[in-house]
Coordinates of C-alpha atoms in Angstrom, one line a residue:
M1 CA 14.1 152.2 28.0
P2 CA 15.8 149.0 29.2
A3 CA 17.7 150.6 32.0
V4 CA 14.4 151.8 33.6
A5 CA 12.4 148.6 32.8
E6 CA 15.1 146.4 34.1
G7 CA 16.0 148.7 37.0
I8 CA 13.7 150.8 39.2
L9 CA 10.5 149.8 37.3
S10 CA 11.3 146.1 37.2
P11 CA 8.5 143.9 38.7
Q12 CA 10.9 142.8 41.4
R13 CA 11.8 146.3 42.6
I14 CA 8.2 147.5 42.4
C15 CA 7.0 144.6 44.4
N16 CA 9.8 144.7 47.0
E17 CA 10.8 148.3 47.3
V18 CA 7.5 150.1 46.6
L19 CA 4.7 147.8 47.5
H20 CA 6.6 145.7 50.1
M21 CA 4.4 142.7 49.2
C22 CA 6.7 140.1 47.7
K23 CA 8.4 137.4 49.6
T24 CA 10.4 136.0 46.7
P25 CA 12.6 137.0 44.9
K26 CA 13.7 139.2 47.8
I27 CA 15.8 142.3 47.0
T28 CA 18.0 143.5 49.7
E29 CA 19.2 147.1 49.8
L30 CA 23.0 147.5 49.7
S31 CA 23.5 150.1 52.3
A32 CA 26.0 152.8 51.6
D33 CA 25.9 153.5 55.4
A34 CA 27.3 150.1 56.1
Y35 CA 30.0 150.5 53.5
V36 CA 31.0 153.9 55.0
A37 CA 31.0 152.6 58.6
K38 CA 33.3 149.7 57.7
R39 CA 35.8 151.9 55.9
L40 CA 35.9 154.4 58.7
S41 CA 36.5 151.6 61.2
E42 CA 39.5 150.6 59.2
K43 CA 41.2 154.0 59.5
P44 CA 44.7 153.8 61.1
D45 CA 45.2 155.7 64.3
F46 CA 47.6 158.2 62.6
L47 CA 44.7 159.3 60.3
K48 CA 42.1 159.8 63.1
N49 CA 42.6 163.6 63.3
N50 CA 42.1 163.9 59.5
D51 CA 45.0 166.4 59.3
Y52 CA 47.5 164.3 57.4
M53 CA 47.7 166.8 54.5
D54 CA 48.1 169.8 56.8
K55 CA 51.1 168.0 58.4
I56 CA 52.7 167.5 54.9
Y57 CA 52.5 171.2 54.2
A58 CA 53.9 172.0 57.6
K59 CA 56.9 169.8 56.8
I60 CA 57.4 171.6 53.5
K61 CA 57.2 175.0 55.2
A62 CA 59.7 173.9 57.9
D63 CA 62.4 172.9 55.4
P64 CA 64.9 175.8 55.1
N65 CA 66.3 174.5 51.8
P66 CA 65.0 175.1 48.3
R67 CA 62.7 172.3 47.4
K68 CA 62.5 170.5 44.0
T69 CA 59.3 170.8 42.1
V70 CA 57.6 169.2 39.1
R71 CA 55.1 170.9 36.8
S72 CA 51.9 169.9 35.1
I73 CA 49.2 171.5 32.9
Q74 CA 45.5 170.7 33.1
L75 CA 43.3 171.0 30.0
S76 CA 39.6 170.9 30.4
D77 CA 36.3 171.3 28.4
S78 CA 37.8 172.0 25.0
H79 CA 34.4 171.7 23.3
I80 CA 35.7 172.6 19.9
D81 CA 33.3 172.9 17.0
L82 CA 34.5 171.5 13.8
Q83 CA 31.7 173.3 12.0
Y84 CA 32.5 176.7 13.4
R85 CA 32.5 179.4 10.7
E86 CA 33.5 183.0 10.8
G87 CA 30.8 185.5 9.9
L88 CA 27.8 183.5 11.0
P89 CA 25.2 184.6 13.7
T90 CA 26.4 184.2 17.3
E91 CA 22.9 183.9 18.6
C92 CA 20.2 181.9 16.8
N93 CA 17.3 179.5 17.5
F94 CA 19.6 176.5 18.2
D95 CA 21.5 175.7 21.3
I96 CA 24.8 176.6 19.6
C97 CA 25.4 179.0 16.8
C98 CA 28.4 180.3 14.8
R99 CA 27.8 177.3 12.5
D100 CA 25.5 176.4 9.7
N101 CA 22.7 174.5 11.5
G102 CA 20.7 174.0 8.3
P103 CA 17.8 175.8 6.6
G104 CA 15.8 176.0 9.9
M105 CA 18.4 178.3 11.5
L106 CA 17.2 181.8 12.3
A107 CA 19.5 184.5 13.6
A108 CA 18.4 186.3 16.7
K109 CA 17.5 189.9 16.4
G110 CA 20.6 192.0 16.8
A111 CA 23.0 189.0 16.7
K112 CA 26.6 189.7 16.1
M113 CA 28.7 187.8 13.6
S114 CA 31.3 185.2 14.7
G115 CA 34.9 186.2 14.8
P116 CA 38.0 184.5 13.3
W117 CA 39.1 183.0 16.6
G118 CA 35.8 182.4 18.3
D119 CA 32.9 184.0 20.1
Y120 CA 31.8 184.1 23.7
E121 CA 28.4 182.6 22.8
C122 CA 29.8 179.6 20.9
D123 CA 32.0 176.6 21.1
L124 CA 35.7 177.0 20.1
P125 CA 37.2 176.9 16.6
Q126 CA 39.7 174.0 16.3
K127 CA 42.4 176.5 15.3
T128 CA 42.1 178.4 18.5
L129 CA 42.6 175.3 20.6
K130 CA 45.5 174.4 18.3
A131 CA 47.0 177.8 19.0
M132 CA 46.8 177.0 22.8
F133 CA 48.6 173.7 22.2
D134 CA 51.2 175.4 20.0
F135 CA 51.8 178.0 22.8
I136 CA 52.4 175.2 25.3
G137 CA 54.7 173.3 22.9
A138 CA 56.7 176.4 22.0
N139 CA 57.2 177.7 25.5
Q140 CA 58.6 174.7 27.4
D141 CA 61.7 176.8 28.3
T142 CA 59.4 178.6 30.8
L143 CA 56.5 176.2 31.3
K144 CA 58.8 173.3 32.0
T145 CA 55.9 170.8 31.8
D146 CA 56.4 167.2 33.2
F147 CA 52.9 165.9 32.6
I148 CA 49.5 167.0 31.3
T149 CA 46.1 166.0 32.7
W150 CA 43.3 166.3 30.2
V151 CA 40.0 165.9 31.9
G152 CA 37.5 165.6 29.0
D153 CA 34.5 167.2 27.3
N154 CA 35.8 167.6 23.7
S155 CA 32.9 167.6 21.3
A156 CA 30.6 170.5 20.4
H157 CA 27.2 171.0 22.1
N158 CA 25.2 169.9 19.1
V159 CA 23.9 167.0 21.2
W160 CA 20.5 166.9 19.3
D161 CA 22.1 165.5 16.1
N162 CA 25.6 164.2 16.8
T163 CA 26.6 160.6 16.6
A164 CA 29.0 158.2 18.4
E165 CA 31.3 158.4 15.4
E166 CA 31.3 162.2 15.6
V167 CA 32.0 162.3 19.3
T168 CA 35.0 159.9 18.7
R169 CA 36.3 162.1 15.9
Y170 CA 36.5 165.1 18.2
V171 CA 38.6 163.2 20.7
T172 CA 41.0 161.8 18.1
T173 CA 41.3 165.2 16.3
I174 CA 42.3 167.0 19.5
T175 CA 44.6 164.1 20.4
E176 CA 46.5 164.4 17.1
D177 CA 46.6 168.2 17.4
L178 CA 48.1 168.0 20.9
K179 CA 50.7 165.4 19.8
E180 CA 51.7 167.6 16.9
S181 CA 52.1 170.7 19.0
L182 CA 54.2 168.9 21.7
G183 CA 56.4 167.4 18.9
P184 CA 57.8 163.9 18.3
N185 CA 60.7 164.4 20.8
S186 CA 58.5 165.4 23.7
N187 CA 58.8 163.5 27.0
I188 CA 55.7 165.1 28.5
S189 CA 53.4 162.4 29.8
V190 CA 49.7 162.9 29.0
F191 CA 46.9 161.5 31.2
P192 CA 43.5 161.8 29.6
S193 CA 40.1 161.3 31.2
L194 CA 36.5 161.0 29.8
G195 CA 33.9 163.8 30.0
N196 CA 30.2 163.5 29.9
H197 CA 30.3 164.7 26.3
D198 CA 32.8 162.0 25.3
T199 CA 30.4 159.1 25.2
W200 CA 27.2 159.0 23.2
P201 CA 24.5 160.1 23.7
V202 CA 25.7 162.9 26.0
N203 CA 25.8 161.9 29.7
V204 CA 25.0 158.2 28.8
Q205 CA 27.1 155.1 29.2
D206 CA 25.9 151.5 29.8
F207 CA 28.2 149.8 32.3
S208 CA 26.5 146.3 32.1
Q209 CA 29.2 144.9 29.7
P210 CA 32.9 145.7 29.4
N211 CA 34.4 146.8 26.1
S212 CA 31.0 147.7 24.8
N213 CA 31.1 151.5 24.4
Y214 CA 31.8 152.7 20.9
P215 CA 33.6 156.0 21.5
I216 CA 35.8 154.5 24.3
N217 CA 36.9 151.5 22.1
H218 CA 37.5 153.7 19.1
M219 CA 39.5 156.4 20.9
K220 CA 41.7 154.1 22.9
D221 CA 44.2 153.5 20.1
S222 CA 44.9 157.2 19.7
W223 CA 45.6 157.3 23.4
T224 CA 48.1 154.4 23.3
G225 CA 51.8 154.9 22.8
K226 CA 54.8 156.9 23.9
N227 CA 54.0 159.4 26.7
W228 CA 50.4 158.1 26.7
L229 CA 49.0 154.7 27.8
S230 CA 50.7 151.4 27.6
N231 CA 48.9 148.5 25.9
E232 CA 47.9 147.1 29.3
E233 CA 46.6 150.5 30.5
S234 CA 44.7 151.0 27.3
D235 CA 43.1 147.6 27.5
L236 CA 41.9 148.4 31.0
F237 CA 40.6 151.8 29.8
A238 CA 38.7 150.0 27.0
Q239 CA 36.6 148.0 29.5
Y240 CA 34.8 150.9 31.2
G241 CA 36.8 154.1 30.7
Y242 CA 39.0 154.2 33.7
F243 CA 42.7 153.4 34.3
S244 CA 45.8 154.1 36.4
K245 CA 49.3 154.8 35.3
P246 CA 52.6 155.4 37.2
F247 CA 54.4 158.8 36.9
S248 CA 57.5 158.7 34.8
F249 CA 59.5 160.6 37.4
N250 CA 58.4 158.5 40.4
S251 CA 57.1 155.0 39.9
K252 CA 55.7 154.9 43.4
G253 CA 53.2 157.5 42.4
K254 CA 50.2 156.9 40.1
I255 CA 47.6 159.0 38.3
I256 CA 44.2 157.4 38.7
S257 CA 41.8 158.5 35.9
L258 CA 38.2 157.9 36.8
N259 CA 35.2 157.7 34.5
M260 CA 32.6 159.9 36.2
Q261 CA 29.8 158.7 34.0
A262 CA 29.5 156.1 36.7
C263 CA 28.0 158.7 39.0
N264 CA 26.5 161.1 36.5
D265 CA 22.9 161.9 37.6
N266 CA 21.9 162.3 33.9
N267 CA 23.0 158.8 33.0
W268 CA 19.8 156.8 32.6
W269 CA 21.7 153.5 32.6
L270 CA 22.5 153.9 36.2
F271 CA 18.9 153.1 37.0
A272 CA 20.0 149.5 36.4
N273 CA 23.0 149.7 38.7
R274 CA 22.9 152.3 41.5
Q275 CA 25.8 151.0 43.5
D276 CA 29.0 150.5 41.6
P277 CA 28.7 150.7 37.8
G278 CA 31.6 149.0 36.0
N279 CA 33.0 148.0 39.4
E280 CA 34.9 151.3 39.5
I281 CA 34.6 151.9 43.2
A282 CA 35.8 148.3 44.0
W283 CA 38.7 148.8 41.5
L284 CA 39.6 152.2 43.0
E285 CA 39.7 150.8 46.5
N286 CA 42.0 147.9 45.4
E287 CA 44.3 150.5 43.7
L288 CA 44.5 152.7 46.8
S289 CA 45.1 149.7 49.1
Q290 CA 47.9 148.4 46.9
I291 CA 49.5 151.8 46.6
E292 CA 49.4 152.1 50.4
K293 CA 51.1 148.7 50.7
D294 CA 53.8 149.9 48.3
D295 CA 54.3 153.1 50.3
G296 CA 53.2 155.2 47.3
F297 CA 50.9 158.0 46.5
A298 CA 48.1 158.9 44.0
V299 CA 46.7 161.9 42.2
I300 CA 43.1 161.4 41.0
I301 CA 41.6 163.1 37.9
G302 CA 38.2 163.0 36.3
H303 CA 35.7 165.2 34.7
I304 CA 32.5 165.6 36.8
P305 CA 33.5 166.8 40.3
P306 CA 32.5 164.3 43.1
H307 CA 30.2 166.8 44.8
D308 CA 27.9 166.4 41.7
C309 CA 27.8 162.6 42.0
L310 CA 24.8 160.4 42.8
H311 CA 24.7 159.6 46.5
Q312 CA 25.3 155.9 46.3
W313 CA 28.5 156.3 44.3
G314 CA 29.6 159.7 45.8
I315 CA 29.5 158.6 49.5
R316 CA 31.5 155.5 48.7
Y317 CA 34.1 157.7 46.9
K318 CA 34.0 160.2 49.8
V319 CA 34.8 157.6 52.4
L320 CA 37.7 156.2 50.4
T321 CA 39.2 159.7 50.2
E322 CA 39.0 159.8 54.0
R323 CA 40.3 156.3 54.6
Y324 CA 43.2 156.9 52.1
Q325 CA 43.8 160.6 52.8
N326 CA 47.5 159.7 53.2
I327 CA 47.7 158.3 49.7
I328 CA 45.5 160.7 47.7
R329 CA 47.6 163.8 47.5
F330 CA 45.3 165.8 45.3
T331 CA 42.3 165.5 42.9
S332 CA 41.4 167.8 40.0
W333 CA 38.3 168.0 37.7
G334 CA 36.6 170.0 35.0
H335 CA 32.9 170.2 33.9
S336 CA 31.8 173.6 35.2
H337 CA 33.8 175.7 32.6
A338 CA 34.8 178.0 35.5
E339 CA 37.9 178.0 37.8
Q340 CA 36.7 176.9 41.2
F341 CA 37.9 175.0 44.3
R342 CA 36.2 173.0 47.0
V343 CA 37.4 172.1 50.5
S344 CA 36.6 168.5 51.6
H345 CA 36.0 167.8 55.3
A346 CA 36.0 164.4 57.0
L347 CA 32.6 162.8 57.3
N348 CA 32.3 163.2 61.0
S349 CA 34.5 166.2 61.6
T350 CA 34.9 169.9 60.7
Q351 CA 38.6 169.3 60.0
P352 CA 39.6 170.3 56.4
M353 CA 41.0 167.1 55.0
H354 CA 41.6 167.8 51.3
W355 CA 40.8 170.4 48.7
Y356 CA 40.3 169.9 45.0
M357 CA 40.4 172.2 42.0
I358 CA 38.0 172.5 39.1
T359 CA 39.9 174.2 36.3
G360 CA 38.8 176.6 33.6
S361 CA 37.7 175.6 30.2
G362 CA 39.3 175.7 26.8
T363 CA 35.9 176.6 25.2
T364 CA 34.5 180.1 25.1
E365 CA 30.9 178.9 25.5
S366 CA 29.4 180.3 28.7
T367 CA 31.3 183.6 28.1
R368 CA 34.8 182.4 29.0
N369 CA 38.2 183.2 27.7
P370 CA 40.1 180.1 26.6
A371 CA 42.3 179.0 29.5
F372 CA 44.5 176.3 31.0
T373 CA 46.0 175.8 34.4
V374 CA 49.6 175.2 35.4
F375 CA 50.3 173.3 38.7
D376 CA 53.6 173.4 40.7
W377 CA 54.0 170.3 42.8
D378 CA 56.4 169.5 45.6
E379 CA 58.4 166.6 44.2
E380 CA 58.9 164.7 47.4
Y381 CA 55.4 164.8 48.7
M382 CA 53.6 165.4 45.4
V383 CA 51.2 168.0 46.7
P384 CA 50.4 171.2 44.8
V385 CA 52.3 174.3 46.1
N386 CA 50.9 176.8 43.6
T387 CA 48.8 177.1 40.5
H388 CA 49.0 179.6 37.5
T389 CA 46.1 180.3 35.2
Y390 CA 46.9 181.1 31.6
Y391 CA 44.4 182.6 29.1
T392 CA 43.9 184.5 25.9
N393 CA 41.7 187.6 25.5
L394 CA 39.3 186.6 22.7
T395 CA 38.2 190.1 22.1
I396 CA 41.8 191.2 21.4
A397 CA 42.5 188.0 19.4
N398 CA 39.6 188.6 17.1
Q399 CA 41.1 192.0 16.0
D400 CA 43.7 190.2 13.9
A401 CA 42.6 187.2 11.9
N402 CA 46.1 186.5 10.7
T403 CA 47.9 186.4 14.1
A404 CA 47.4 183.4 16.5
P405 CA 46.0 184.3 19.9
Q406 CA 48.7 185.1 22.6
F407 CA 48.4 183.4 26.0
H408 CA 49.4 185.2 29.2
E409 CA 49.5 184.4 32.9
L410 CA 46.3 185.7 34.5
H411 CA 47.2 185.0 38.1
D412 CA 49.5 183.1 40.5
L413 CA 47.1 181.7 43.1
V414 CA 49.4 182.0 46.1
D415 CA 50.5 185.6 45.4
E416 CA 47.2 186.8 44.0
Y417 CA 45.3 185.8 47.2
S418 CA 48.1 186.1 49.8
L419 CA 47.9 182.4 50.7
K420 CA 50.4 181.0 53.3
D421 CA 50.3 177.7 51.4
L422 CA 47.9 175.3 49.7
S423 CA 47.1 173.1 52.7
P424 CA 43.5 172.2 53.3
S425 CA 43.3 174.5 56.3
S426 CA 44.8 177.4 54.3
M427 CA 42.3 176.8 51.5
A428 CA 39.4 176.6 54.0
D429 CA 40.6 179.9 55.5
F430 CA 40.7 181.4 51.9
A431 CA 37.1 180.2 51.3
N432 CA 36.0 181.8 54.6
R433 CA 37.7 185.1 53.7
M434 CA 36.0 185.2 50.3
Y435 CA 32.6 184.5 52.0
N436 CA 33.1 187.4 54.3
S437 CA 34.7 189.9 51.8
T438 CA 32.9 191.1 48.7
D439 CA 36.2 192.8 47.6
L440 CA 38.1 189.5 47.7
A441 CA 35.3 187.5 46.1

């Protein structure tokens, strides 16, 4: 494997890092600690207490007037299966079933048969995800969506025999379905992001050369156009799979879409570059610095949550979120297939600094109902003030093959859990209450 032979098992690294015998060529470790210390030393005085976000929420709460909001929807982990078939075993001797895996497939003893709209053991039929999109498109009188974040993982879990072309086809198929459901007159901006199942093989991307990844360079055209990426943004995305784009309703604000394959601990190509694959961290820092100079703000999206990142990349990202805590108003992710949140503290403090959300999945694999998340944002400060989870009950949907699944609001986060607001300190308190209460958890 070139990444290993040229990386951690290269003669230079073995001689220098393992045996400590070579004088030339000398390999110097690029210390993440030095990077972190330098960025922390550059923090302005007004960020020293790491409570910038709490103060924003306090300002919102102190305003006696009704506040304007904007709305978004997050889609995550669709994992449709274009080979899904009704009436096939839901459990078998392959990693995914509900499909014809060939003559070697054996049904598990007592396996059920797959339903018309999906099964909790399998990836999602295309038509079920399309029903979700149709619901979103048809209910804009109540959903009132300003933008959509789509944080990746679109192909089925047949990772043993899929191809780069197949992975790309999944992304372009879902893209066209979403465009069709929103309609040609839609003004809803869509901000996509890559998942670990959106390059090929799964989890793997070589960052040594720009514009060299087949799926990225063959999906970018479907992501270019009205409400999606401009030609310039698409060209940047094509290099390594990340980009930024201004919000249509406020040009001082940007969505920053990160490619988290750069920190994926299953990406073997990272053996060859453990510091900053694709120069993504350097690019991110430049973006945040320029947004700060422009008195703007940013919302970051990606697939793999940062707590799952390799240390060298993850600690650099972490310190940037601390240095630019005044700029980064929120971050949201996918990957786990479960609705979760994390509170992020400053590196040398117990002060809650940010929180981020991991939204539920579209796919039913892992025994989930298909879901999406609605965010309410304060328009002035662009911080979330509430979230709403929508889902369909697959068991009920499968009772009627001729009627599309109906989506309903499952919960309103603030009301359901009696939150005073969505400030970092409030979410930290929420986490502590859940830890100490089995009823709440």
